[in-house]
CSV table of C-alpha atoms in Angstrom, one decimal:
chain,number,residue,atom,x,y,z
A,4,MET,CA,-107.1,-210.4,-34.8
A,5,LYS,CA,-108.3,-208.1,-32.1
A,6,LEU,CA,-105.5,-207.0,-29.9
A,7,PRO,CA,-105.9,-207.8,-26.2
A,8,SER,CA,-104.4,-204.4,-25.2
A,9,LEU,CA,-106.9,-202.0,-26.5
A,10,ALA,CA,-106.0,-198.3,-26.5
A,11,LEU,CA,-108.6,-196.6,-28.7
A,12,SER,CA,-107.9,-193.4,-30.5
A,13,VAL,CA,-111.2,-191.6,-30.7
A,14,LEU,CA,-111.7,-188.7,-33.1
A,15,LEU,CA,-114.2,-186.2,-31.5
A,16,LEU,CA,-115.5,-183.6,-33.8
A,17,ALA,CA,-115.5,-180.1,-32.3
A,18,HIS,CA,-119.3,-179.8,-31.8
A,19,GLU,CA,-119.3,-183.2,-30.0
A,20,ALA,CA,-116.2,-182.4,-27.9
A,21,SER,CA,-117.9,-179.5,-26.1
A,22,SER,CA,-120.2,-182.0,-24.4
A,23,PHE,CA,-117.3,-183.3,-22.4
A,24,ALA,CA,-116.8,-180.1,-20.4
A,25,PRO,CA,-119.1,-178.0,-18.3
A,26,ALA,CA,-119.8,-174.5,-19.3
A,27,VAL,CA,-117.5,-171.9,-17.9
A,28,GLY,CA,-117.5,-168.2,-17.8
A,29,GLY,CA,-115.2,-165.9,-19.7
A,30,PRO,CA,-114.0,-165.9,-23.3
A,31,THR,CA,-113.3,-169.2,-25.2
A,32,ARG,CA,-111.4,-170.0,-28.4
A,33,ALA,CA,-114.6,-170.8,-30.1
A,34,ALA,CA,-118.1,-171.9,-29.2
A,35,THR,CA,-117.4,-175.4,-30.3
A,36,SER,CA,-114.0,-175.9,-28.6
A,37,LEU,CA,-113.4,-178.0,-25.5
A,38,ASN,CA,-111.9,-175.3,-23.3
A,39,VAL,CA,-112.0,-175.9,-19.5
A,40,PHE,CA,-110.3,-172.6,-18.7
A,41,SER,CA,-111.5,-169.1,-19.3
A,42,THR,CA,-108.2,-167.9,-20.9
A,43,PRO,CA,-108.1,-168.1,-24.7
A,44,GLY,CA,-104.5,-169.3,-25.1
A,45,SER,CA,-102.3,-168.6,-28.1
A,46,LEU,CA,-104.4,-170.7,-30.5
A,47,GLY,CA,-101.3,-172.7,-31.4
A,48,THR,CA,-100.0,-169.7,-33.3
A,49,GLY,CA,-96.4,-170.1,-32.1
A,50,ALA,CA,-96.2,-167.7,-29.2
A,51,GLY,CA,-94.3,-169.5,-26.5
A,52,TRP,CA,-93.8,-172.8,-28.5
A,53,ILE,CA,-90.4,-174.5,-28.5
A,54,ASP,CA,-88.8,-177.5,-30.3
A,55,PRO,CA,-90.1,-180.7,-28.7
A,56,SER,CA,-87.9,-183.4,-27.2
A,57,ALA,CA,-90.2,-186.2,-28.2
A,58,PRO,CA,-90.1,-187.3,-31.9
A,59,VAL,CA,-93.2,-185.3,-33.0
A,60,ASN,CA,-94.3,-182.2,-34.9
A,61,SER,CA,-91.6,-182.3,-37.6
A,62,ALA,CA,-90.9,-183.8,-41.0
A,63,ALA,CA,-87.9,-185.5,-39.5
A,64,SER,CA,-89.9,-187.2,-36.8
A,65,LEU,CA,-92.5,-188.4,-39.3
A,66,GLU,CA,-89.7,-189.9,-41.5
A,67,LYS,CA,-88.1,-191.6,-38.4
A,68,THR,CA,-91.5,-193.0,-37.3
A,69,LEU,CA,-92.2,-194.5,-40.7
A,70,ALA,CA,-88.7,-195.9,-41.0
A,71,GLU,CA,-89.0,-197.6,-37.6
A,72,SER,CA,-92.5,-198.9,-38.3
A,73,LEU,CA,-91.5,-200.6,-41.6
A,74,LYS,CA,-88.9,-202.6,-39.7
A,75,GLY,CA,-91.7,-204.8,-38.3
A,76,SER,CA,-92.4,-206.0,-34.8
A,77,THR,CA,-89.7,-208.7,-34.7
A,78,PHE,CA,-87.2,-206.2,-33.1
A,79,GLN,CA,-85.2,-206.9,-30.0
A,80,LYS,CA,-84.2,-204.1,-27.6
A,81,ARG,CA,-81.7,-204.3,-24.8
A,82,ILE,CA,-82.9,-202.2,-21.8
A,83,SER,CA,-81.6,-200.8,-18.6
A,84,ILE,CA,-84.2,-200.2,-15.9
A,85,LEU,CA,-83.7,-197.5,-13.3
A,86,GLY,CA,-85.9,-198.2,-10.3
A,87,SER,CA,-86.4,-201.8,-11.0
A,88,THR,CA,-88.0,-202.7,-7.7
A,89,GLY,CA,-90.5,-199.9,-7.8
A,90,SER,CA,-93.9,-199.6,-9.5
A,91,ILE,CA,-92.6,-198.6,-13.0
A,92,GLY,CA,-89.7,-201.1,-12.8
A,93,THR,CA,-91.7,-204.1,-11.8
A,94,GLN,CA,-94.4,-203.3,-14.5
A,95,THR,CA,-91.6,-203.0,-17.1
A,96,LEU,CA,-90.4,-206.4,-16.1
A,97,ASP,CA,-93.9,-207.7,-16.5
A,98,ILE,CA,-93.7,-206.5,-20.1
A,99,VAL,CA,-90.3,-208.3,-20.6
A,100,ASP,CA,-92.0,-211.5,-19.3
A,101,ALA,CA,-94.8,-211.1,-21.8
A,102,CYS,CA,-92.5,-210.4,-24.7
A,103,PRO,CA,-89.2,-212.2,-24.0
A,104,GLU,CA,-88.3,-212.3,-27.7
A,105,ASN,CA,-88.4,-208.4,-27.9
A,106,PHE,CA,-86.6,-207.4,-24.7
A,107,VAL,CA,-83.3,-208.3,-22.9
A,108,VAL,CA,-82.5,-206.7,-19.5
A,109,ASP,CA,-78.9,-205.5,-19.3
A,110,ALA,CA,-78.9,-203.4,-16.1
A,111,LEU,CA,-81.1,-202.9,-13.1
A,112,SER,CA,-80.9,-200.2,-10.4
A,113,ALA,CA,-83.0,-199.9,-7.2
A,114,GLY,CA,-83.1,-198.5,-3.7
A,115,ASN,CA,-82.4,-200.8,-0.7
A,116,ASN,CA,-84.6,-203.8,-1.5
A,117,ALA,CA,-81.8,-206.3,-1.9
A,118,GLN,CA,-84.1,-209.3,-1.7
A,119,LEU,CA,-86.3,-208.3,-4.6
A,120,MET,CA,-83.2,-207.2,-6.6
A,121,ALA,CA,-81.7,-210.7,-6.0
A,122,GLU,CA,-84.8,-212.3,-7.4
A,123,GLN,CA,-84.7,-210.0,-10.4
A,124,VAL,CA,-81.0,-210.7,-11.0
A,125,MET,CA,-81.6,-214.5,-10.8
A,126,LYS,CA,-84.4,-214.2,-13.4
A,127,TYR,CA,-83.1,-211.7,-15.9
A,128,SER,CA,-79.3,-212.0,-15.6
A,129,PRO,CA,-78.4,-208.3,-16.0
A,130,LYS,CA,-74.7,-207.3,-16.5
A,131,VAL,CA,-75.0,-204.5,-13.8
A,132,ALA,CA,-77.1,-204.4,-10.6
A,133,SER,CA,-77.0,-201.2,-8.5
A,134,LEU,CA,-78.4,-200.5,-5.1
A,135,ALA,CA,-78.6,-197.2,-3.1
A,136,THR,CA,-76.1,-198.0,-0.3
A,137,PRO,CA,-72.9,-200.1,0.2
A,138,GLU,CA,-74.8,-202.1,2.8
A,139,ALA,CA,-77.6,-203.0,0.4
A,140,ALA,CA,-75.0,-203.9,-2.2
A,141,ASP,CA,-73.2,-206.2,0.3
A,142,GLU,CA,-76.5,-207.8,1.2
A,143,LEU,CA,-77.3,-208.4,-2.5
A,144,ARG,CA,-73.9,-210.2,-3.0
A,145,ALA,CA,-74.5,-212.4,0.0
A,146,ILE,CA,-78.0,-213.4,-1.2
A,147,LEU,CA,-76.9,-214.1,-4.7
A,148,LYS,CA,-74.0,-216.2,-3.4
A,149,GLU,CA,-76.4,-218.2,-1.2
A,150,LEU,CA,-78.7,-218.7,-4.2
A,151,GLY,CA,-75.8,-220.0,-6.2
A,152,CYS,CA,-75.9,-217.3,-8.8
A,153,ALA,CA,-73.8,-218.6,-11.7
A,154,ASP,CA,-73.8,-215.4,-13.7
A,155,MET,CA,-72.9,-212.8,-11.1
A,156,PRO,CA,-73.5,-209.2,-12.3
A,157,GLU,CA,-71.3,-206.2,-11.5
A,158,ILE,CA,-72.7,-205.0,-8.3
A,159,VAL,CA,-72.4,-201.2,-7.7
A,160,HIS,CA,-74.1,-198.6,-5.4
A,161,GLY,CA,-75.0,-195.0,-4.9
A,162,ALA,CA,-75.4,-192.2,-7.4
A,163,GLU,CA,-72.4,-193.5,-9.4
A,164,GLY,CA,-74.1,-196.9,-9.5
A,165,ILE,CA,-77.2,-195.5,-11.1
A,166,VAL,CA,-75.1,-193.8,-13.7
A,167,GLU,CA,-73.3,-197.1,-14.4
A,168,ALA,CA,-76.6,-198.9,-14.9
A,169,ALA,CA,-77.9,-196.1,-17.2
A,170,THR,CA,-74.7,-196.2,-19.3
A,171,VAL,CA,-74.1,-199.9,-19.6
A,172,GLY,CA,-72.6,-200.3,-23.1
A,173,SER,CA,-74.9,-202.9,-24.6
A,174,ALA,CA,-78.3,-201.3,-23.7
A,175,ASP,CA,-80.0,-199.1,-26.3
A,176,THR,CA,-83.0,-198.0,-24.2
A,177,VAL,CA,-83.1,-196.7,-20.6
A,178,VAL,CA,-86.3,-196.8,-18.6
A,179,THR,CA,-86.1,-194.0,-16.0
A,180,GLY,CA,-88.4,-195.3,-13.3
A,181,ILE,CA,-86.8,-193.7,-10.3
A,182,VAL,CA,-88.6,-190.8,-8.5
A,183,GLY,CA,-87.3,-187.3,-8.2
A,184,ALA,CA,-84.3,-185.3,-9.3
A,185,ALA,CA,-82.1,-188.4,-8.8
A,186,GLY,CA,-83.0,-189.4,-12.3
A,187,LEU,CA,-81.5,-186.3,-13.9
A,188,LEU,CA,-77.8,-187.1,-14.1
A,189,PRO,CA,-78.1,-190.7,-15.2
A,190,THR,CA,-80.5,-189.6,-17.9
A,191,ILE,CA,-78.1,-187.0,-19.2
A,192,GLU,CA,-75.2,-189.5,-19.3
A,193,ALA,CA,-77.4,-192.0,-21.1
A,194,ILE,CA,-78.4,-189.4,-23.7
A,195,LYS,CA,-74.8,-188.5,-24.3
A,196,LEU,CA,-74.1,-192.1,-25.2
A,197,GLY,CA,-77.0,-192.1,-27.8
A,198,LYS,CA,-79.4,-194.2,-25.8
A,199,ASP,CA,-83.2,-193.8,-26.2
A,200,ILE,CA,-85.0,-192.8,-23.0
A,201,ALA,CA,-88.3,-194.3,-21.9
A,202,LEU,CA,-89.2,-191.4,-19.6
A,203,ALA,CA,-91.2,-192.2,-16.5
A,204,ASN,CA,-89.3,-189.7,-14.4
A,205,LYS,CA,-91.1,-186.4,-14.7
A,206,GLU,CA,-88.4,-184.4,-12.9
A,207,THR,CA,-85.9,-185.0,-15.7
A,208,LEU,CA,-87.7,-182.5,-17.9
A,209,ILE,CA,-89.3,-180.4,-15.2
A,210,SER,CA,-86.0,-179.6,-13.5
A,211,GLY,CA,-83.7,-180.2,-16.4
A,212,GLY,CA,-85.7,-179.2,-19.5
A,213,PRO,CA,-83.4,-176.3,-20.4
A,214,VAL,CA,-80.4,-178.7,-20.4
A,215,ILE,CA,-82.1,-181.9,-21.6
A,216,ASN,CA,-83.8,-180.6,-24.8
A,217,PRO,CA,-80.6,-179.4,-26.4
A,218,LEU,CA,-78.9,-182.7,-25.6
A,219,VAL,CA,-81.7,-184.7,-27.2
A,220,GLU,CA,-81.4,-182.7,-30.4
A,221,LYS,CA,-77.6,-182.9,-30.3
A,222,HIS,CA,-77.4,-186.6,-29.9
A,223,GLY,CA,-80.5,-187.5,-32.0
A,224,ILE,CA,-82.0,-189.8,-29.4
A,225,ASN,CA,-85.7,-190.6,-29.0
A,226,MET,CA,-87.3,-189.2,-25.8
A,227,LEU,CA,-90.4,-191.5,-25.3
A,228,PRO,CA,-92.9,-190.8,-22.6
A,229,ALA,CA,-93.8,-193.7,-20.3
A,230,ASP,CA,-96.4,-192.1,-18.1
A,231,SER,CA,-100.1,-192.4,-19.1
A,232,GLU,CA,-100.9,-188.8,-20.0
A,233,HIS,CA,-97.8,-188.0,-22.0
A,234,SER,CA,-97.9,-191.4,-23.7
A,235,ALA,CA,-101.5,-190.6,-24.7
A,236,ILE,CA,-100.5,-187.3,-26.2
A,237,PHE,CA,-97.6,-189.0,-28.0
A,238,GLN,CA,-99.9,-191.7,-29.4
A,239,CYS,CA,-102.5,-189.1,-30.5
A,240,LEU,CA,-99.7,-187.1,-32.3
A,241,GLN,CA,-98.6,-190.1,-34.4
A,242,GLY,CA,-99.3,-189.0,-38.0
A,243,VAL,CA,-100.2,-185.4,-37.2
A,244,PRO,CA,-98.2,-183.3,-39.6
A,245,PRO,CA,-95.8,-180.4,-38.6
A,246,GLY,CA,-97.9,-177.5,-37.5
A,247,GLY,CA,-101.0,-179.6,-37.0
A,248,LEU,CA,-101.1,-179.5,-33.2
A,249,ARG,CA,-103.1,-176.6,-31.7
A,250,ARG,CA,-103.6,-177.6,-28.1
A,251,ILE,CA,-102.9,-180.3,-25.5
A,252,ILE,CA,-105.6,-181.4,-23.0
A,253,LEU,CA,-104.2,-183.3,-20.0
A,254,THR,CA,-106.7,-185.4,-18.1
A,255,ALA,CA,-106.5,-185.8,-14.3
A,256,SER,CA,-108.2,-188.3,-12.0
A,257,GLY,CA,-108.6,-185.5,-9.4
A,258,GLY,CA,-106.8,-187.5,-6.7
A,259,ALA,CA,-107.9,-188.6,-3.3
A,260,PHE,CA,-110.0,-185.5,-2.6
A,261,ARG,CA,-111.8,-185.1,-5.9
A,262,ASP,CA,-115.2,-185.8,-4.3
A,263,LEU,CA,-114.8,-183.1,-1.6
A,264,THR,CA,-115.6,-179.5,-2.2
A,265,LYS,CA,-112.9,-176.9,-1.4
A,266,ASP,CA,-114.6,-176.0,1.9
A,267,GLU,CA,-115.0,-179.6,2.9
A,268,LEU,CA,-111.3,-180.3,2.2
A,269,PHE,CA,-110.1,-177.2,4.1
A,270,GLU,CA,-112.4,-178.1,7.0
A,271,MET,CA,-111.0,-181.7,7.1
A,272,CYS,CA,-107.4,-180.3,7.0
A,273,GLU,CA,-108.2,-178.2,10.0
A,274,ASN,CA,-110.1,-180.7,12.1
A,275,ASP,CA,-108.7,-184.1,11.2
A,276,ALA,CA,-105.2,-183.9,10.0
A,277,MET,CA,-104.5,-187.6,10.4
A,278,ALA,CA,-107.4,-188.6,8.2
A,279,VAL,CA,-106.2,-186.2,5.6
A,280,GLN,CA,-102.7,-187.7,5.7
A,281,LYS,CA,-104.1,-191.3,5.3
A,282,LYS,CA,-106.5,-190.3,2.5
A,283,ALA,CA,-103.9,-188.2,0.6
A,284,THR,CA,-101.6,-191.2,0.3
A,285,THR,CA,-104.2,-193.6,-1.2
A,286,HIS,CA,-105.1,-193.1,-4.9
A,287,PRO,CA,-108.6,-194.0,-6.1
A,288,ASN,CA,-107.6,-195.3,-9.5
A,289,TRP,CA,-103.9,-195.9,-10.0
A,290,ASP,CA,-101.4,-198.2,-8.4
A,291,MET,CA,-98.5,-195.8,-8.0
A,292,GLY,CA,-95.7,-195.0,-5.6
A,293,ALA,CA,-96.2,-193.0,-2.4
A,294,LYS,CA,-94.7,-189.7,-3.7
A,295,ILE,CA,-96.7,-189.6,-6.9
A,296,THR,CA,-99.9,-190.6,-5.0
A,297,LEU,CA,-99.6,-187.6,-2.7
A,298,ASP,CA,-98.7,-185.4,-5.7
A,299,SER,CA,-102.0,-186.5,-7.3
A,300,ALA,CA,-103.9,-185.5,-4.1
A,301,THR,CA,-102.4,-182.0,-4.2
A,302,MET,CA,-102.6,-182.1,-8.0
A,303,MET,CA,-99.0,-181.0,-8.2
A,304,ASN,CA,-98.6,-184.2,-10.3
A,305,LYS,CA,-100.8,-182.6,-13.0
A,306,GLY,CA,-98.9,-179.3,-12.7
A,307,LEU,CA,-95.6,-181.0,-13.2
A,308,GLU,CA,-97.1,-182.8,-16.2
A,309,VAL,CA,-98.0,-179.5,-17.7
A,310,ILE,CA,-94.3,-178.5,-17.6
A,311,GLU,CA,-93.3,-181.9,-18.9
A,312,ALA,CA,-95.7,-181.6,-21.8
A,313,HIS,CA,-94.3,-178.2,-22.7
A,314,TYR,CA,-90.8,-179.7,-23.1
A,315,LEU,CA,-91.9,-183.0,-24.6
A,316,PHE,CA,-94.2,-181.6,-27.3
A,317,GLY,CA,-93.3,-178.0,-27.6
A,318,ALA,CA,-96.7,-176.4,-26.8
A,319,SER,CA,-96.9,-173.1,-25.1
A,320,TYR,CA,-98.3,-173.0,-21.6
A,321,ASP,CA,-101.3,-171.1,-22.9
A,322,ASP,CA,-102.0,-174.1,-25.1
A,323,ILE,CA,-101.9,-176.8,-22.4
A,324,ASP,CA,-105.1,-177.3,-20.5
A,325,VAL,CA,-106.1,-179.6,-17.6
A,326,VAL,CA,-109.5,-181.3,-17.1
A,327,ILE,CA,-110.6,-183.6,-14.3
A,328,HIS,CA,-111.8,-187.0,-15.6
A,329,PRO,CA,-112.5,-189.3,-12.6
A,330,GLN,CA,-112.8,-192.5,-14.5
A,331,SER,CA,-109.2,-192.3,-15.8
A,332,ILE,CA,-110.2,-193.9,-19.2
A,333,VAL,CA,-109.4,-191.0,-21.5
A,334,HIS,CA,-105.7,-190.5,-20.7
A,335,SER,CA,-105.3,-187.2,-22.5
A,336,MET,CA,-106.2,-185.4,-25.8
A,337,VAL,CA,-104.8,-183.2,-28.5
A,338,GLU,CA,-106.7,-180.6,-30.5
A,339,THR,CA,-105.5,-180.1,-34.0
A,340,GLN,CA,-105.7,-176.9,-36.0
A,341,ASP,CA,-109.1,-177.8,-37.5
A,342,THR,CA,-110.4,-178.0,-33.9
A,343,SER,CA,-110.8,-181.8,-34.0
A,344,CYS,CA,-109.9,-183.5,-30.7
A,345,ILE,CA,-108.0,-186.9,-30.8
A,346,ALA,CA,-108.1,-188.9,-27.5
A,347,GLN,CA,-106.4,-192.0,-26.4
A,348,LEU,CA,-108.4,-194.4,-24.2
A,349,GLY,CA,-107.5,-197.5,-22.1
A,350,TRP,CA,-107.9,-199.0,-18.7
A,351,ALA,CA,-105.9,-197.4,-15.8
A,352,ASP,CA,-103.0,-199.8,-16.3
A,353,MET,CA,-99.5,-198.3,-16.3
A,354,ARG,CA,-98.2,-201.2,-18.4
A,355,LEU,CA,-99.9,-199.8,-21.5
A,356,PRO,CA,-97.9,-196.5,-21.7
A,357,ILE,CA,-94.7,-198.3,-20.6
A,358,VAL,CA,-95.0,-200.9,-23.4
A,359,TYR,CA,-95.5,-198.2,-26.0
A,360,SER,CA,-92.4,-196.3,-24.7
A,361,VAL,CA,-90.2,-199.3,-25.1
A,362,SER,CA,-91.7,-200.7,-28.4
A,363,TRP,CA,-92.5,-197.4,-30.3
A,364,PRO,CA,-93.7,-197.2,-33.0
A,365,HIS,CA,-94.7,-200.9,-33.0
A,366,ARG,CA,-97.8,-202.3,-31.4
A,367,LEU,CA,-97.1,-205.6,-29.6
A,368,GLN,CA,-99.8,-208.1,-28.8
A,369,MET,CA,-100.3,-208.0,-25.0
A,370,PRO,CA,-102.3,-210.3,-22.7
A,371,TYR,CA,-104.3,-207.6,-21.1
A,372,LYS,CA,-108.1,-207.1,-20.7
A,373,PRO,CA,-109.6,-205.3,-23.7
A,374,LEU,CA,-111.3,-202.0,-23.1
A,375,ASN,CA,-115.1,-202.2,-22.9
A,376,LEU,CA,-116.9,-198.9,-23.2
A,377,ALA,CA,-120.3,-200.4,-22.5
A,378,GLU,CA,-118.9,-201.8,-19.2
A,379,ILE,CA,-117.8,-198.3,-18.3
A,380,GLY,CA,-121.1,-196.7,-19.1
A,381,SER,CA,-120.3,-193.0,-18.9
A,382,LEU,CA,-117.3,-190.7,-18.9
A,383,THR,CA,-117.4,-187.4,-17.1
A,384,PHE,CA,-115.2,-184.3,-17.2
A,385,LYS,CA,-115.0,-181.0,-15.2
A,386,ALA,CA,-112.6,-178.1,-14.7
A,387,PRO,CA,-110.2,-178.2,-11.8
A,388,ASP,CA,-110.7,-175.7,-8.9
A,389,ARG,CA,-107.4,-173.9,-8.7
A,390,GLU,CA,-108.3,-172.5,-5.2
A,391,LYS,CA,-108.8,-176.1,-4.0
A,392,TYR,CA,-105.6,-177.2,-5.8
A,393,PRO,CA,-103.2,-174.2,-5.7
A,394,CYS,CA,-100.3,-176.4,-6.8
A,395,ILE,CA,-101.7,-176.3,-10.4
A,396,GLN,CA,-101.3,-172.5,-10.6
A,397,LEU,CA,-97.9,-172.6,-9.0
A,398,ALA,CA,-96.7,-175.0,-11.7
A,399,TYR,CA,-98.1,-172.8,-14.5
A,400,ASP,CA,-96.4,-169.8,-12.9
A,401,ALA,CA,-93.1,-171.6,-12.6
A,402,GLY,CA,-93.3,-173.0,-16.2
A,403,LYS,CA,-94.0,-169.6,-17.7
A,404,LYS,CA,-91.1,-168.1,-15.7
A,405,GLY,CA,-88.9,-170.9,-17.1
A,406,GLY,CA,-85.2,-171.2,-16.4
A,407,THR,CA,-84.3,-172.3,-12.9
A,408,MET,CA,-87.8,-171.7,-11.5
A,409,THR,CA,-89.1,-175.1,-12.4
A,410,ALA,CA,-86.2,-176.8,-10.7
A,411,VAL,CA,-87.0,-174.8,-7.5
A,412,LEU,CA,-90.7,-175.7,-7.8
A,413,ASN,CA,-89.9,-179.4,-8.2
A,414,ALA,CA,-87.4,-179.6,-5.4
A,415,ALA,CA,-89.5,-177.7,-3.0
A,416,ASN,CA,-92.4,-180.0,-3.8
A,417,GLU,CA,-90.3,-183.1,-3.4
A,418,ALA,CA,-89.1,-181.9,0.0
A,419,ALA,CA,-92.5,-180.9,1.3
A,420,ASN,CA,-94.1,-184.1,-0.1
A,421,GLU,CA,-91.5,-186.2,1.8
A,422,MET,CA,-92.0,-184.3,5.1
A,423,PHE,CA,-95.7,-184.7,4.9
A,424,ARG,CA,-95.4,-188.4,4.4
A,425,GLU,CA,-92.9,-188.7,7.3
A,426,ASP,CA,-95.5,-187.2,9.6
A,427,VAL,CA,-93.3,-184.4,11.1
A,428,GLY,CA,-96.3,-182.1,11.7
A,429,LEU,CA,-96.5,-180.6,8.2
A,430,GLY,CA,-100.1,-180.0,7.1
A,431,PHE,CA,-101.6,-180.8,3.7
A,432,LEU,CA,-102.2,-177.2,2.9
A,433,ASP,CA,-98.7,-176.3,4.1
A,434,ILE,CA,-97.3,-178.0,1.0
A,435,PRO,CA,-98.3,-175.3,-1.5
A,436,LYS,CA,-97.3,-172.6,1.0
A,437,LEU,CA,-93.8,-173.9,1.2
A,438,ILE,CA,-93.5,-174.2,-2.6
A,439,GLU,CA,-94.8,-170.7,-3.1
A,440,GLY,CA,-92.4,-169.3,-0.5
A,441,ALA,CA,-89.4,-171.0,-2.2
A,442,MET,CA,-90.4,-169.7,-5.6
A,443,GLU,CA,-90.8,-166.1,-4.2
A,444,ALA,CA,-87.4,-166.3,-2.4
A,445,HIS,CA,-85.7,-167.6,-5.6
A,446,LYS,CA,-86.6,-164.6,-7.6
A,447,GLU,CA,-83.4,-162.9,-6.4
A,448,ASP,CA,-81.2,-165.6,-7.8
A,449,PHE,CA,-83.4,-166.7,-10.8
A,450,LYS,CA,-81.6,-167.5,-14.0
A,451,ASP,CA,-83.2,-168.0,-17.4
A,452,LYS,CA,-80.2,-167.7,-19.8
A,453,ASP,CA,-77.5,-170.2,-20.4
A,454,VAL,CA,-78.8,-172.5,-17.6
A,455,THR,CA,-76.3,-175.4,-16.8
A,456,LEU,CA,-76.7,-178.7,-15.0
A,457,ASP,CA,-74.8,-177.1,-12.1
A,458,ASP,CA,-77.3,-174.3,-11.9
A,459,ILE,CA,-80.2,-176.8,-11.8
A,460,LEU,CA,-78.5,-179.0,-9.1
A,461,SER,CA,-77.6,-175.9,-7.1
A,462,CYS,CA,-81.2,-174.6,-7.2
A,463,ASP,CA,-82.5,-178.1,-6.3
A,464,ALA,CA,-80.3,-178.2,-3.2
A,465,TRP,CA,-81.2,-174.7,-2.2
A,466,ALA,CA,-85.0,-175.3,-2.5
A,467,ARG,CA,-84.8,-178.4,-0.3
A,468,GLU,CA,-82.9,-176.4,2.4
A,469,TYR,CA,-85.5,-173.7,2.2
A,470,VAL,CA,-88.3,-176.1,2.9
A,471,ALA,CA,-86.4,-177.7,5.8
A,472,GLU,CA,-85.7,-174.3,7.3
A,473,ASN,CA,-89.2,-172.9,6.9
A,474,THR,CA,-91.4,-175.8,7.9
A,475,LYS,CA,-92.0,-174.5,11.5
A,476,ASN,CA,-93.2,-171.1,10.3
A,477,VAL,CA,-95.3,-172.2,7.3
A,478,ALA,CA,-98.6,-172.5,9.3
A,479,LYS,CA,-98.5,-168.7,9.7
A,480,GLN,CA,-98.2,-168.1,5.9
A,481,VAL,CA,-101.0,-167.2,3.6
A,482,LEU,CA,-101.1,-168.2,-0.1
A,483,VAL,CA,-101.0,-165.2,-2.3
A,484,LEU,CA,-101.9,-166.8,-5.7
């Protein structure tokens, strides 16, 4: 039977793959290799590669995948969802609705939307329900009492509440759908208890990679990507033998300003700041939260994904490339040592990567629209303009520096992103200026050896303060990339 959720894995021979990218100047790996940058990279030779946090690229991961696959698709997982009222959380619950025999919800955490949380509690009967503030928690209790909730959960709040939801004893998988560095501590605590992580929170690895990866290895958990690009890479790597991966190619929609030239974007920023703000917070393809939508417009989202890919799959930064693909059908690709490219395709539907993260390595039958390539007609690819999108280069620079620099990059971006959305007078082009300024200022206190969670949290707090203190002067700064 043909599965309703179709995510094709297309094998592109090297001479065919070259047609997906425009010609660029400078040296390339080989005339037949899809290389959207002019730098040759390390050719997957091992320079800068690390042990991955995802179950790939090793004999042990292949054995684990096979063992899990042979158990069949009649499994049942008990899950905790962090960010249950947000985009990732509500789509995860859609999957629970579609596959009630496979998933049980044991804990939910969210912000301040007590009404929606109450509806979720009545429907899924979690053991723990956490909201951001005491007031929201009190409101939830009142609503549930009014609804006559017969199975009242333990209602908690704040950062401690998120940790309690992440560590509820009966759950075996935690879906980290909350945005920002707030997801770091609960993820760490869940890993320590041996729980698998369905990772939708980029910042967990971007800020905490130096701490998270050793914990994943120590506790033997599965770090399973739940965002579209990293899920695509993960799916493409199923069955690739140890040492077989040569390069990762992340695709990007290009965000809200993909159809503008650099000059047109800069002119718009100078002459119509309000129009820029409105357009920057509206994504052309994906239904995502406000923070991630703006990150897509600056393409910091893709820069952060480069860092996340490094920690998830172990590839060096020289072996992780970015290509703009406006249709968002090819969600990412891998190049193997023989220069074959394997791509994962599907509609722009976040439920597809989420369902694989909570069901891996199984393939559940889902009631989604099958992919129709004839309906799409054509797929296009082009190299990103790093002058138009300076955040991409900032992310590569921070990633190659390593240590605490990625935590500073991430926190500065979060703070600048939030201020832009709050309309406090921060310009669109001021976002990369503030991030670059924070990275430059952090060089005095940079640490790359024996990085601890306290180091990461301290750098996170410092970077946010830096952005707040330098906002008024940022317009005078010039990017020095």
